[in-house]
Amino acid sequence: TLGEGQALFPRIELIEKPKKGEGQPQKTKQVQQDLHALSKLDMRVAQIVEVADHPEADSLFVLQVNDGQGLRQVCAGLKSSYSASELTDRKVVLFANLKPSKLRGLESKGMLLAGDGADDKALLLDVGELEVGAELHFGELPRQPKAKASIKDFDKTPVSVVEGKVVADGQVLKFGWAEVTCQAPEGASIH
């Protein structure tokens, strides 16, 4: 009887190379474009100097905000969340290159960012000890703010609270190493 024979040459299994983009996670072109949109937003630290009631809207404050380059007027729907005294001298995150718009007859030149808290309360972002005028950026994305951005530019990539930090697609809003935080619940939207 003959025993089991051995092959003189071992069999070579051909392994197909994965096609470009297969087998490895890659960001889609849309996500890359959306992240690029984040770099066009001018987010900066500002300080509320003066707070007044809006003459035509019960839910709006008219704020005078110092953005490091001077004062600007911002209308904000924060009356149900903060008193005028709580807002005065508070540092906030300002979406500075938002196209000016009229809110109930008064021009607003920017938007304050806040997270969704319990009972429909807005929770302003916390910038810690950052200086007024500090230019914020998302992660390692370069800052390339365009002259005027729209709310649609901001909405292209959802911004939310992750572990207390303000995050858009894994990129944390920060200045240098200092990260912007928010007391809103985990997963809360930033608007």
Short mmCIF file of N, CA and C in Angstrom, two decimals:
data_model
loop_
_atom_site.label_atom_id
_atom_site.label_comp_id
_atom_site.label_asym_id
_atom_site.label_seq_id
_atom_site.Cartn_x
_atom_site.Cartn_y
_atom_site.Cartn_z
N THR A 1 0.84 -1.18 0.00
CA THR A 1 0.00 0.00 0.00
C THR A 1 0.88 1.23 0.00
N LEU A 2 0.35 2.21 -0.63
CA LEU A 2 1.08 3.48 -0.68
C LEU A 2 0.53 4.42 0.37
N GLY A 3 1.40 5.18 1.04
CA GLY A 3 0.96 6.19 2.01
C GLY A 3 0.49 7.45 1.29
N GLU A 4 0.03 8.42 2.08
CA GLU A 4 -0.45 9.68 1.50
C GLU A 4 0.75 10.44 0.95
N GLY A 5 0.64 10.84 -0.28
CA GLY A 5 1.75 11.52 -0.92
C GLY A 5 1.80 13.01 -0.56
N GLN A 6 2.97 13.56 -0.69
CA GLN A 6 3.13 14.99 -0.42
C GLN A 6 3.41 15.69 -1.74
N ALA A 7 2.89 16.90 -1.85
CA ALA A 7 3.09 17.66 -3.07
C ALA A 7 4.54 18.13 -3.12
N LEU A 8 5.09 18.09 -4.30
CA LEU A 8 6.46 18.56 -4.45
C LEU A 8 6.53 20.08 -4.33
N PHE A 9 5.46 20.74 -4.81
CA PHE A 9 5.40 22.20 -4.75
C PHE A 9 4.12 22.60 -4.02
N PRO A 10 4.23 23.42 -2.95
CA PRO A 10 3.00 23.80 -2.23
C PRO A 10 2.09 24.67 -3.11
N ARG A 11 0.81 24.51 -2.88
CA ARG A 11 -0.17 25.27 -3.65
C ARG A 11 -0.09 26.74 -3.27
N ILE A 12 -0.12 27.58 -4.23
CA ILE A 12 -0.08 29.02 -4.00
C ILE A 12 -1.50 29.54 -4.15
N GLU A 13 -2.02 30.09 -3.06
CA GLU A 13 -3.35 30.67 -3.09
C GLU A 13 -3.22 32.11 -3.55
N LEU A 14 -3.94 32.46 -4.58
CA LEU A 14 -3.92 33.83 -5.06
C LEU A 14 -4.87 34.68 -4.21
N ILE A 15 -4.33 35.74 -3.71
CA ILE A 15 -5.14 36.67 -2.92
C ILE A 15 -5.33 37.92 -3.74
N GLU A 16 -6.60 38.25 -3.95
CA GLU A 16 -6.88 39.46 -4.73
C GLU A 16 -6.62 40.69 -3.88
N LYS A 17 -5.97 41.65 -4.49
CA LYS A 17 -5.77 42.91 -3.81
C LYS A 17 -7.10 43.63 -3.72
N PRO A 18 -7.38 44.26 -2.57
CA PRO A 18 -8.63 45.02 -2.51
C PRO A 18 -8.56 46.21 -3.45
N LYS A 19 -9.67 46.46 -4.07
CA LYS A 19 -9.74 47.62 -4.96
C LYS A 19 -9.63 48.88 -4.12
N LYS A 20 -9.22 49.94 -4.74
CA LYS A 20 -9.05 51.21 -4.04
C LYS A 20 -10.35 51.58 -3.32
N GLY A 21 -10.23 51.81 -2.02
CA GLY A 21 -11.40 52.21 -1.24
C GLY A 21 -12.10 51.05 -0.56
N GLU A 22 -11.77 49.78 -0.93
CA GLU A 22 -12.40 48.62 -0.30
C GLU A 22 -11.54 48.15 0.87
N GLY A 23 -12.20 47.61 1.87
CA GLY A 23 -11.48 47.01 2.97
C GLY A 23 -10.88 47.98 3.96
N GLN A 24 -11.02 49.25 3.72
CA GLN A 24 -10.49 50.24 4.65
C GLN A 24 -11.49 51.38 4.76
N PRO A 25 -11.76 51.80 5.97
CA PRO A 25 -12.74 52.87 6.12
C PRO A 25 -12.22 54.18 5.54
N GLN A 26 -13.02 54.81 4.74
CA GLN A 26 -12.67 56.11 4.18
C GLN A 26 -13.86 57.01 4.30
N LYS A 27 -13.58 58.26 4.52
CA LYS A 27 -14.66 59.23 4.58
C LYS A 27 -15.18 59.48 3.18
N THR A 28 -16.46 59.59 3.10
CA THR A 28 -17.04 59.84 1.79
C THR A 28 -16.74 61.27 1.37
N LYS A 29 -16.87 61.50 0.10
CA LYS A 29 -16.62 62.83 -0.44
C LYS A 29 -17.55 63.85 0.22
N GLN A 30 -18.80 63.43 0.49
CA GLN A 30 -19.77 64.34 1.11
C GLN A 30 -19.31 64.74 2.50
N VAL A 31 -18.84 63.77 3.31
CA VAL A 31 -18.37 64.09 4.66
C VAL A 31 -17.17 65.02 4.59
N GLN A 32 -16.24 64.76 3.66
CA GLN A 32 -15.08 65.63 3.52
C GLN A 32 -15.51 67.04 3.16
N GLN A 33 -16.51 67.16 2.28
CA GLN A 33 -16.99 68.49 1.91
C GLN A 33 -17.63 69.16 3.12
N ASP A 34 -18.39 68.37 3.92
CA ASP A 34 -19.04 68.93 5.09
C ASP A 34 -18.02 69.41 6.10
N LEU A 35 -16.95 68.62 6.32
CA LEU A 35 -15.90 69.05 7.24
C LEU A 35 -15.23 70.31 6.72
N HIS A 36 -15.05 70.37 5.43
CA HIS A 36 -14.47 71.57 4.84
C HIS A 36 -15.39 72.76 5.11
N ALA A 37 -16.70 72.53 5.11
CA ALA A 37 -17.65 73.60 5.40
C ALA A 37 -17.44 74.13 6.82
N LEU A 38 -17.07 73.26 7.76
CA LEU A 38 -16.82 73.70 9.13
C LEU A 38 -15.67 74.69 9.22
N SER A 39 -14.67 74.51 8.37
CA SER A 39 -13.52 75.42 8.42
C SER A 39 -13.89 76.81 7.93
N LYS A 40 -15.02 76.94 7.24
CA LYS A 40 -15.45 78.24 6.72
C LYS A 40 -16.28 79.03 7.72
N LEU A 41 -16.56 78.43 8.88
CA LEU A 41 -17.33 79.11 9.91
C LEU A 41 -16.38 79.88 10.82
N ASP A 42 -16.71 81.14 11.08
CA ASP A 42 -15.90 81.97 11.97
C ASP A 42 -16.49 81.88 13.37
N MET A 43 -15.99 80.94 14.16
CA MET A 43 -16.42 80.76 15.54
C MET A 43 -15.38 81.45 16.42
N ARG A 44 -15.86 82.31 17.32
CA ARG A 44 -14.92 83.02 18.18
C ARG A 44 -15.53 83.26 19.55
N VAL A 45 -14.66 83.52 20.51
CA VAL A 45 -15.10 83.84 21.86
C VAL A 45 -15.51 85.31 21.88
N ALA A 46 -16.68 85.56 22.46
CA ALA A 46 -17.18 86.92 22.60
C ALA A 46 -17.68 87.10 24.04
N GLN A 47 -17.88 88.37 24.41
CA GLN A 47 -18.39 88.66 25.74
C GLN A 47 -19.61 89.57 25.63
N ILE A 48 -20.67 89.19 26.34
CA ILE A 48 -21.89 89.99 26.33
C ILE A 48 -21.68 91.22 27.21
N VAL A 49 -21.83 92.40 26.62
CA VAL A 49 -21.58 93.65 27.33
C VAL A 49 -22.87 94.25 27.87
N GLU A 50 -23.94 94.13 27.09
CA GLU A 50 -25.21 94.75 27.46
C GLU A 50 -26.36 93.86 27.03
N VAL A 51 -27.40 93.81 27.87
CA VAL A 51 -28.59 92.99 27.58
C VAL A 51 -29.82 93.86 27.71
N ALA A 52 -30.69 93.80 26.69
CA ALA A 52 -31.95 94.54 26.72
C ALA A 52 -33.07 93.65 26.17
N ASP A 53 -34.30 93.95 26.57
CA ASP A 53 -35.44 93.23 26.02
C ASP A 53 -35.69 93.68 24.60
N HIS A 54 -36.08 92.74 23.74
CA HIS A 54 -36.44 93.08 22.37
C HIS A 54 -37.81 93.75 22.42
N PRO A 55 -37.97 94.92 21.78
CA PRO A 55 -39.23 95.65 21.88
C PRO A 55 -40.41 94.95 21.17
N GLU A 56 -40.13 94.03 20.24
CA GLU A 56 -41.20 93.40 19.47
C GLU A 56 -41.35 91.91 19.71
N ALA A 57 -40.54 91.32 20.59
CA ALA A 57 -40.61 89.87 20.81
C ALA A 57 -40.39 89.55 22.28
N ASP A 58 -41.32 88.81 22.86
CA ASP A 58 -41.23 88.47 24.28
C ASP A 58 -40.12 87.48 24.61
N SER A 59 -39.71 86.67 23.64
CA SER A 59 -38.73 85.63 23.92
C SER A 59 -37.29 86.02 23.58
N LEU A 60 -37.10 87.22 23.01
CA LEU A 60 -35.77 87.61 22.53
C LEU A 60 -35.12 88.68 23.41
N PHE A 61 -33.80 88.54 23.56
CA PHE A 61 -32.98 89.59 24.13
C PHE A 61 -32.23 90.27 22.98
N VAL A 62 -31.93 91.55 23.14
CA VAL A 62 -31.04 92.25 22.22
C VAL A 62 -29.73 92.44 22.98
N LEU A 63 -28.68 91.83 22.46
CA LEU A 63 -27.39 91.81 23.16
C LEU A 63 -26.37 92.66 22.40
N GLN A 64 -25.56 93.37 23.14
CA GLN A 64 -24.38 94.03 22.58
C GLN A 64 -23.20 93.14 22.97
N VAL A 65 -22.50 92.63 21.96
CA VAL A 65 -21.48 91.62 22.17
C VAL A 65 -20.13 92.13 21.68
N ASN A 66 -19.09 91.98 22.51
CA ASN A 66 -17.73 92.33 22.12
C ASN A 66 -17.08 91.06 21.58
N ASP A 67 -16.72 91.08 20.28
CA ASP A 67 -16.11 89.89 19.66
C ASP A 67 -14.59 90.02 19.50
N GLY A 68 -14.00 91.00 20.16
CA GLY A 68 -12.57 91.22 20.06
C GLY A 68 -12.20 92.20 18.96
N GLN A 69 -13.17 92.52 18.10
CA GLN A 69 -12.94 93.49 17.03
C GLN A 69 -13.87 94.68 17.16
N GLY A 70 -14.68 94.68 18.19
CA GLY A 70 -15.64 95.75 18.41
C GLY A 70 -16.97 95.19 18.86
N LEU A 71 -17.94 96.08 19.01
CA LEU A 71 -19.28 95.66 19.45
C LEU A 71 -20.16 95.33 18.26
N ARG A 72 -21.03 94.36 18.44
CA ARG A 72 -22.03 94.02 17.44
C ARG A 72 -23.32 93.65 18.15
N GLN A 73 -24.42 93.84 17.46
CA GLN A 73 -25.73 93.54 18.02
C GLN A 73 -26.15 92.14 17.60
N VAL A 74 -26.59 91.35 18.59
CA VAL A 74 -27.07 89.99 18.34
C VAL A 74 -28.40 89.82 19.05
N CYS A 75 -29.40 89.34 18.33
CA CYS A 75 -30.69 89.00 18.94
C CYS A 75 -30.67 87.51 19.27
N ALA A 76 -31.03 87.17 20.50
CA ALA A 76 -30.97 85.78 20.93
C ALA A 76 -32.21 85.40 21.73
N GLY A 77 -32.75 84.23 21.45
CA GLY A 77 -33.94 83.71 22.14
C GLY A 77 -33.56 83.00 23.42
N LEU A 78 -33.05 83.73 24.38
CA LEU A 78 -32.55 83.14 25.62
C LEU A 78 -33.37 83.50 26.85
N LYS A 79 -34.48 84.20 26.67
CA LYS A 79 -35.25 84.68 27.84
C LYS A 79 -35.77 83.54 28.71
N SER A 80 -36.12 82.41 28.12
CA SER A 80 -36.65 81.31 28.92
C SER A 80 -35.54 80.54 29.64
N SER A 81 -34.29 80.83 29.31
CA SER A 81 -33.17 80.09 29.88
C SER A 81 -32.29 80.91 30.83
N TYR A 82 -32.18 82.21 30.57
CA TYR A 82 -31.28 83.06 31.35
C TYR A 82 -31.94 84.39 31.65
N SER A 83 -31.54 84.98 32.78
CA SER A 83 -31.96 86.35 33.09
C SER A 83 -30.93 87.31 32.50
N ALA A 84 -31.29 88.56 32.40
CA ALA A 84 -30.36 89.57 31.87
C ALA A 84 -29.10 89.64 32.72
N SER A 85 -29.23 89.54 34.02
CA SER A 85 -28.05 89.62 34.90
C SER A 85 -27.13 88.41 34.72
N GLU A 86 -27.69 87.23 34.42
CA GLU A 86 -26.87 86.04 34.19
C GLU A 86 -26.07 86.15 32.89
N LEU A 87 -26.58 86.89 31.93
CA LEU A 87 -25.92 87.03 30.64
C LEU A 87 -24.87 88.13 30.61
N THR A 88 -25.09 89.19 31.38
CA THR A 88 -24.16 90.33 31.36
C THR A 88 -22.76 89.89 31.77
N ASP A 89 -21.77 90.24 30.96
CA ASP A 89 -20.35 89.93 31.14
C ASP A 89 -20.00 88.47 30.92
N ARG A 90 -20.92 87.66 30.47
CA ARG A 90 -20.65 86.25 30.22
C ARG A 90 -19.92 86.07 28.89
N LYS A 91 -18.94 85.16 28.89
CA LYS A 91 -18.25 84.81 27.65
C LYS A 91 -19.04 83.71 26.95
N VAL A 92 -19.13 83.82 25.63
CA VAL A 92 -19.93 82.91 24.83
C VAL A 92 -19.19 82.56 23.54
N VAL A 93 -19.74 81.59 22.80
CA VAL A 93 -19.23 81.28 21.46
C VAL A 93 -20.14 81.96 20.46
N LEU A 94 -19.54 82.76 19.59
CA LEU A 94 -20.27 83.53 18.59
C LEU A 94 -19.98 82.99 17.20
N PHE A 95 -21.03 82.72 16.44
CA PHE A 95 -20.91 82.40 15.01
C PHE A 95 -20.85 83.76 14.34
N ALA A 96 -19.62 84.25 14.12
CA ALA A 96 -19.40 85.65 13.78
C ALA A 96 -19.62 86.00 12.31
N ASN A 97 -19.43 85.06 11.40
CA ASN A 97 -19.59 85.42 9.99
C ASN A 97 -20.95 85.02 9.41
N LEU A 98 -21.92 84.84 10.29
CA LEU A 98 -23.29 84.59 9.85
C LEU A 98 -23.84 85.84 9.18
N LYS A 99 -24.48 85.66 8.04
CA LYS A 99 -25.05 86.80 7.32
C LYS A 99 -26.02 87.53 8.25
N PRO A 100 -25.93 88.87 8.34
CA PRO A 100 -26.87 89.61 9.18
C PRO A 100 -28.31 89.37 8.73
N SER A 101 -29.20 89.32 9.70
CA SER A 101 -30.62 89.15 9.39
C SER A 101 -31.45 89.97 10.36
N LYS A 102 -32.67 90.26 9.96
CA LYS A 102 -33.57 91.02 10.83
C LYS A 102 -34.46 90.05 11.59
N LEU A 103 -34.50 90.23 12.90
CA LEU A 103 -35.38 89.45 13.76
C LEU A 103 -36.37 90.40 14.40
N ARG A 104 -37.60 90.32 13.92
CA ARG A 104 -38.66 91.21 14.41
C ARG A 104 -38.28 92.68 14.29
N GLY A 105 -37.64 93.02 13.19
CA GLY A 105 -37.35 94.42 12.92
C GLY A 105 -35.99 94.91 13.34
N LEU A 106 -35.25 94.14 14.13
CA LEU A 106 -33.90 94.54 14.55
C LEU A 106 -32.86 93.64 13.90
N GLU A 107 -31.77 94.26 13.43
CA GLU A 107 -30.73 93.49 12.77
C GLU A 107 -29.88 92.74 13.80
N SER A 108 -29.63 91.46 13.48
CA SER A 108 -28.78 90.61 14.30
C SER A 108 -27.56 90.24 13.47
N LYS A 109 -26.36 90.46 14.03
CA LYS A 109 -25.11 90.22 13.31
C LYS A 109 -24.34 89.08 13.95
N GLY A 110 -24.93 87.91 13.92
CA GLY A 110 -24.27 86.74 14.47
C GLY A 110 -25.25 85.88 15.24
N MET A 111 -24.72 84.78 15.79
CA MET A 111 -25.55 83.84 16.54
C MET A 111 -24.71 83.27 17.68
N LEU A 112 -25.32 83.18 18.87
CA LEU A 112 -24.65 82.55 20.01
C LEU A 112 -24.96 81.06 19.97
N LEU A 113 -23.95 80.23 20.22
CA LEU A 113 -24.17 78.78 20.19
C LEU A 113 -24.55 78.27 21.57
N ALA A 114 -25.54 77.37 21.58
CA ALA A 114 -26.02 76.78 22.82
C ALA A 114 -26.46 75.35 22.56
N GLY A 115 -26.47 74.56 23.62
CA GLY A 115 -26.93 73.17 23.54
C GLY A 115 -28.35 73.06 24.04
N ASP A 116 -29.02 71.99 23.64
CA ASP A 116 -30.38 71.72 24.07
C ASP A 116 -30.36 71.09 25.45
N GLY A 117 -30.90 71.81 26.43
CA GLY A 117 -30.97 71.29 27.78
C GLY A 117 -32.35 70.74 28.07
N ALA A 118 -32.57 70.34 29.31
CA ALA A 118 -33.87 69.82 29.73
C ALA A 118 -34.92 70.93 29.70
N ASP A 119 -36.16 70.57 29.51
CA ASP A 119 -37.29 71.51 29.50
C ASP A 119 -37.12 72.61 28.46
N ASP A 120 -36.54 72.28 27.31
CA ASP A 120 -36.34 73.23 26.21
C ASP A 120 -35.50 74.44 26.60
N LYS A 121 -34.64 74.29 27.57
CA LYS A 121 -33.75 75.39 27.96
C LYS A 121 -32.47 75.32 27.14
N ALA A 122 -32.00 76.47 26.74
CA ALA A 122 -30.73 76.56 26.01
C ALA A 122 -29.60 76.67 27.02
N LEU A 123 -28.52 75.95 26.78
CA LEU A 123 -27.36 76.00 27.65
C LEU A 123 -26.17 76.52 26.83
N LEU A 124 -25.76 77.74 27.13
CA LEU A 124 -24.65 78.35 26.38
C LEU A 124 -23.37 77.55 26.56
N LEU A 125 -22.54 77.56 25.54
CA LEU A 125 -21.28 76.84 25.58
C LEU A 125 -20.33 77.51 26.57
N ASP A 126 -19.47 76.70 27.17
CA ASP A 126 -18.51 77.19 28.17
C ASP A 126 -17.13 77.28 27.54
N VAL A 127 -16.55 78.48 27.55
CA VAL A 127 -15.23 78.69 26.95
C VAL A 127 -14.14 78.83 28.01
N GLY A 128 -14.49 78.63 29.26
CA GLY A 128 -13.49 78.70 30.34
C GLY A 128 -12.84 80.06 30.42
N GLU A 129 -11.52 80.07 30.45
CA GLU A 129 -10.75 81.31 30.60
C GLU A 129 -10.25 81.88 29.28
N LEU A 130 -10.77 81.39 28.16
CA LEU A 130 -10.30 81.89 26.87
C LEU A 130 -10.55 83.38 26.73
N GLU A 131 -9.65 84.05 26.06
CA GLU A 131 -9.74 85.49 25.86
C GLU A 131 -10.80 85.85 24.83
N VAL A 132 -11.40 87.02 25.00
CA VAL A 132 -12.36 87.54 24.03
C VAL A 132 -11.63 87.70 22.69
N GLY A 133 -12.26 87.23 21.62
CA GLY A 133 -11.67 87.31 20.29
C GLY A 133 -10.92 86.06 19.87
N ALA A 134 -10.72 85.10 20.79
CA ALA A 134 -10.03 83.85 20.45
C ALA A 134 -10.77 83.16 19.31
N GLU A 135 -10.06 82.78 18.27
CA GLU A 135 -10.66 82.16 17.10
C GLU A 135 -10.68 80.65 17.28
N LEU A 136 -11.87 80.08 17.31
CA LEU A 136 -12.06 78.66 17.56
C LEU A 136 -12.04 77.88 16.24
N HIS A 137 -11.67 76.61 16.32
CA HIS A 137 -11.68 75.75 15.13
C HIS A 137 -12.08 74.34 15.54
N PHE A 138 -12.53 73.55 14.58
CA PHE A 138 -12.92 72.17 14.83
C PHE A 138 -11.72 71.26 14.59
N GLY A 139 -11.23 70.64 15.64
CA GLY A 139 -10.13 69.68 15.53
C GLY A 139 -8.92 70.26 14.84
N GLU A 140 -8.43 69.51 13.87
CA GLU A 140 -7.24 69.93 13.13
C GLU A 140 -7.59 70.64 11.83
N LEU A 141 -8.88 70.92 11.62
CA LEU A 141 -9.28 71.61 10.40
C LEU A 141 -8.75 73.03 10.40
N PRO A 142 -8.22 73.47 9.28
CA PRO A 142 -7.73 74.85 9.22
C PRO A 142 -8.89 75.84 9.24
N ARG A 143 -8.64 77.00 9.80
CA ARG A 143 -9.66 78.07 9.78
C ARG A 143 -9.53 78.82 8.47
N GLN A 144 -10.60 78.78 7.68
CA GLN A 144 -10.65 79.52 6.43
C GLN A 144 -12.02 80.16 6.31
N PRO A 145 -12.39 81.03 7.27
CA PRO A 145 -13.74 81.57 7.24
C PRO A 145 -14.01 82.39 5.99
N LYS A 146 -15.19 82.17 5.43
CA LYS A 146 -15.57 82.98 4.28
C LYS A 146 -16.23 84.25 4.79
N ALA A 147 -16.40 85.23 3.91
CA ALA A 147 -16.90 86.54 4.32
C ALA A 147 -18.26 86.43 5.01
N LYS A 148 -19.20 85.78 4.38
CA LYS A 148 -20.54 85.62 4.97
C LYS A 148 -20.99 84.18 4.82
N ALA A 149 -21.35 83.56 5.91
CA ALA A 149 -21.85 82.19 5.91
C ALA A 149 -23.34 82.22 6.24
N SER A 150 -24.02 81.15 5.92
CA SER A 150 -25.45 81.06 6.23
C SER A 150 -25.66 79.97 7.28
N ILE A 151 -26.85 79.93 7.79
CA ILE A 151 -27.20 78.90 8.76
C ILE A 151 -27.12 77.52 8.11
N LYS A 152 -27.33 77.46 6.79
CA LYS A 152 -27.21 76.20 6.06
C LYS A 152 -25.77 75.68 6.10
N ASP A 153 -24.80 76.59 6.06
CA ASP A 153 -23.39 76.19 6.18
C ASP A 153 -23.14 75.53 7.53
N PHE A 154 -23.74 76.07 8.57
CA PHE A 154 -23.59 75.53 9.92
C PHE A 154 -24.28 74.16 10.03
N ASP A 155 -25.43 74.02 9.39
CA ASP A 155 -26.22 72.79 9.51
C ASP A 155 -25.71 71.64 8.66
N LYS A 156 -24.71 71.87 7.80
CA LYS A 156 -24.20 70.80 6.93
C LYS A 156 -23.65 69.62 7.73
N THR A 157 -23.00 69.90 8.84
CA THR A 157 -22.48 68.85 9.71
C THR A 157 -23.07 69.05 11.10
N PRO A 158 -23.84 68.08 11.59
CA PRO A 158 -24.44 68.24 12.92
C PRO A 158 -23.39 68.42 14.01
N VAL A 159 -23.63 69.36 14.89
CA VAL A 159 -22.75 69.62 16.03
C VAL A 159 -23.51 69.19 17.28
N SER A 160 -22.85 68.42 18.15
CA SER A 160 -23.53 67.91 19.34
C SER A 160 -22.56 67.81 20.51
N VAL A 161 -23.10 67.41 21.65
CA VAL A 161 -22.32 67.24 22.87
C VAL A 161 -21.90 65.78 22.98
N VAL A 162 -20.59 65.55 23.09
CA VAL A 162 -20.05 64.21 23.27
C VAL A 162 -19.08 64.26 24.45
N GLU A 163 -19.41 63.55 25.51
CA GLU A 163 -18.60 63.54 26.73
C GLU A 163 -18.34 64.96 27.24
N GLY A 164 -19.34 65.82 27.12
CA GLY A 164 -19.24 67.19 27.61
C GLY A 164 -18.56 68.16 26.67
N LYS A 165 -18.02 67.66 25.55
CA LYS A 165 -17.33 68.50 24.58
C LYS A 165 -18.24 68.80 23.40
N VAL A 166 -17.94 69.89 22.70
CA VAL A 166 -18.69 70.28 21.51
C VAL A 166 -17.99 69.65 20.31
N VAL A 167 -18.70 68.75 19.60
CA VAL A 167 -18.07 67.92 18.58
C VAL A 167 -18.89 67.91 17.30
N ALA A 168 -18.20 67.95 16.16
CA ALA A 168 -18.82 67.77 14.84
C ALA A 168 -18.01 66.73 14.09
N ASP A 169 -18.62 65.58 13.82
CA ASP A 169 -17.99 64.48 13.10
C ASP A 169 -16.62 64.13 13.68
N GLY A 170 -16.56 64.02 14.99
CA GLY A 170 -15.33 63.64 15.66
C GLY A 170 -14.33 64.76 15.88
N GLN A 171 -14.62 65.95 15.39
CA GLN A 171 -13.72 67.10 15.53
C GLN A 171 -14.22 67.98 16.68
N VAL A 172 -13.37 68.22 17.68
CA VAL A 172 -13.76 69.00 18.86
C VAL A 172 -13.53 70.48 18.60
N LEU A 173 -14.50 71.31 19.00
CA LEU A 173 -14.36 72.76 18.89
C LEU A 173 -13.39 73.22 19.98
N LYS A 174 -12.33 73.95 19.56
CA LYS A 174 -11.30 74.31 20.53
C LYS A 174 -10.50 75.52 20.08
N PHE A 175 -9.67 75.99 20.99
CA PHE A 175 -8.67 77.03 20.71
C PHE A 175 -7.37 76.48 21.25
N GLY A 176 -6.41 76.22 20.36
CA GLY A 176 -5.17 75.58 20.81
C GLY A 176 -5.51 74.23 21.42
N TRP A 177 -5.16 74.05 22.70
CA TRP A 177 -5.48 72.80 23.39
C TRP A 177 -6.74 72.91 24.22
N ALA A 178 -7.26 74.13 24.41
CA ALA A 178 -8.45 74.33 25.25
C ALA A 178 -9.71 73.97 24.48
N GLU A 179 -10.49 73.04 25.02
CA GLU A 179 -11.70 72.57 24.36
C GLU A 179 -12.93 73.28 24.89
N VAL A 180 -13.86 73.56 24.00
CA VAL A 180 -15.13 74.17 24.37
C VAL A 180 -16.06 73.08 24.89
N THR A 181 -16.73 73.34 26.00
CA THR A 181 -17.61 72.34 26.61
C THR A 181 -19.03 72.87 26.71
N CYS A 182 -19.95 71.98 27.10
CA CYS A 182 -21.35 72.36 27.29
C CYS A 182 -21.94 71.43 28.34
N GLN A 183 -22.78 71.97 29.21
CA GLN A 183 -23.41 71.20 30.27
C GLN A 183 -24.65 70.45 29.81
N ALA A 184 -24.95 70.49 28.53
CA ALA A 184 -26.13 69.79 28.00
C ALA A 184 -25.92 68.28 28.08
N PRO A 185 -27.01 67.51 28.06
CA PRO A 185 -26.90 66.06 28.13
C PRO A 185 -26.15 65.47 26.94
N GLU A 186 -25.63 64.27 27.11
CA GLU A 186 -24.91 63.57 26.06
C GLU A 186 -25.76 63.47 24.79
N GLY A 187 -25.18 63.84 23.67
CA GLY A 187 -25.86 63.75 22.38
C GLY A 187 -26.74 64.94 22.06
N ALA A 188 -26.83 65.91 22.96
CA ALA A 188 -27.66 67.08 22.72
C ALA A 188 -27.15 67.87 21.52
N SER A 189 -28.05 68.42 20.74
CA SER A 189 -27.67 69.21 19.58
C SER A 189 -27.19 70.59 20.00
N ILE A 190 -26.26 71.10 19.21
CA ILE A 190 -25.78 72.47 19.40
C ILE A 190 -26.37 73.29 18.25
N HIS A 191 -26.94 74.42 18.59
CA HIS A 191 -27.55 75.28 17.57
C HIS A 191 -27.23 76.72 17.87
#
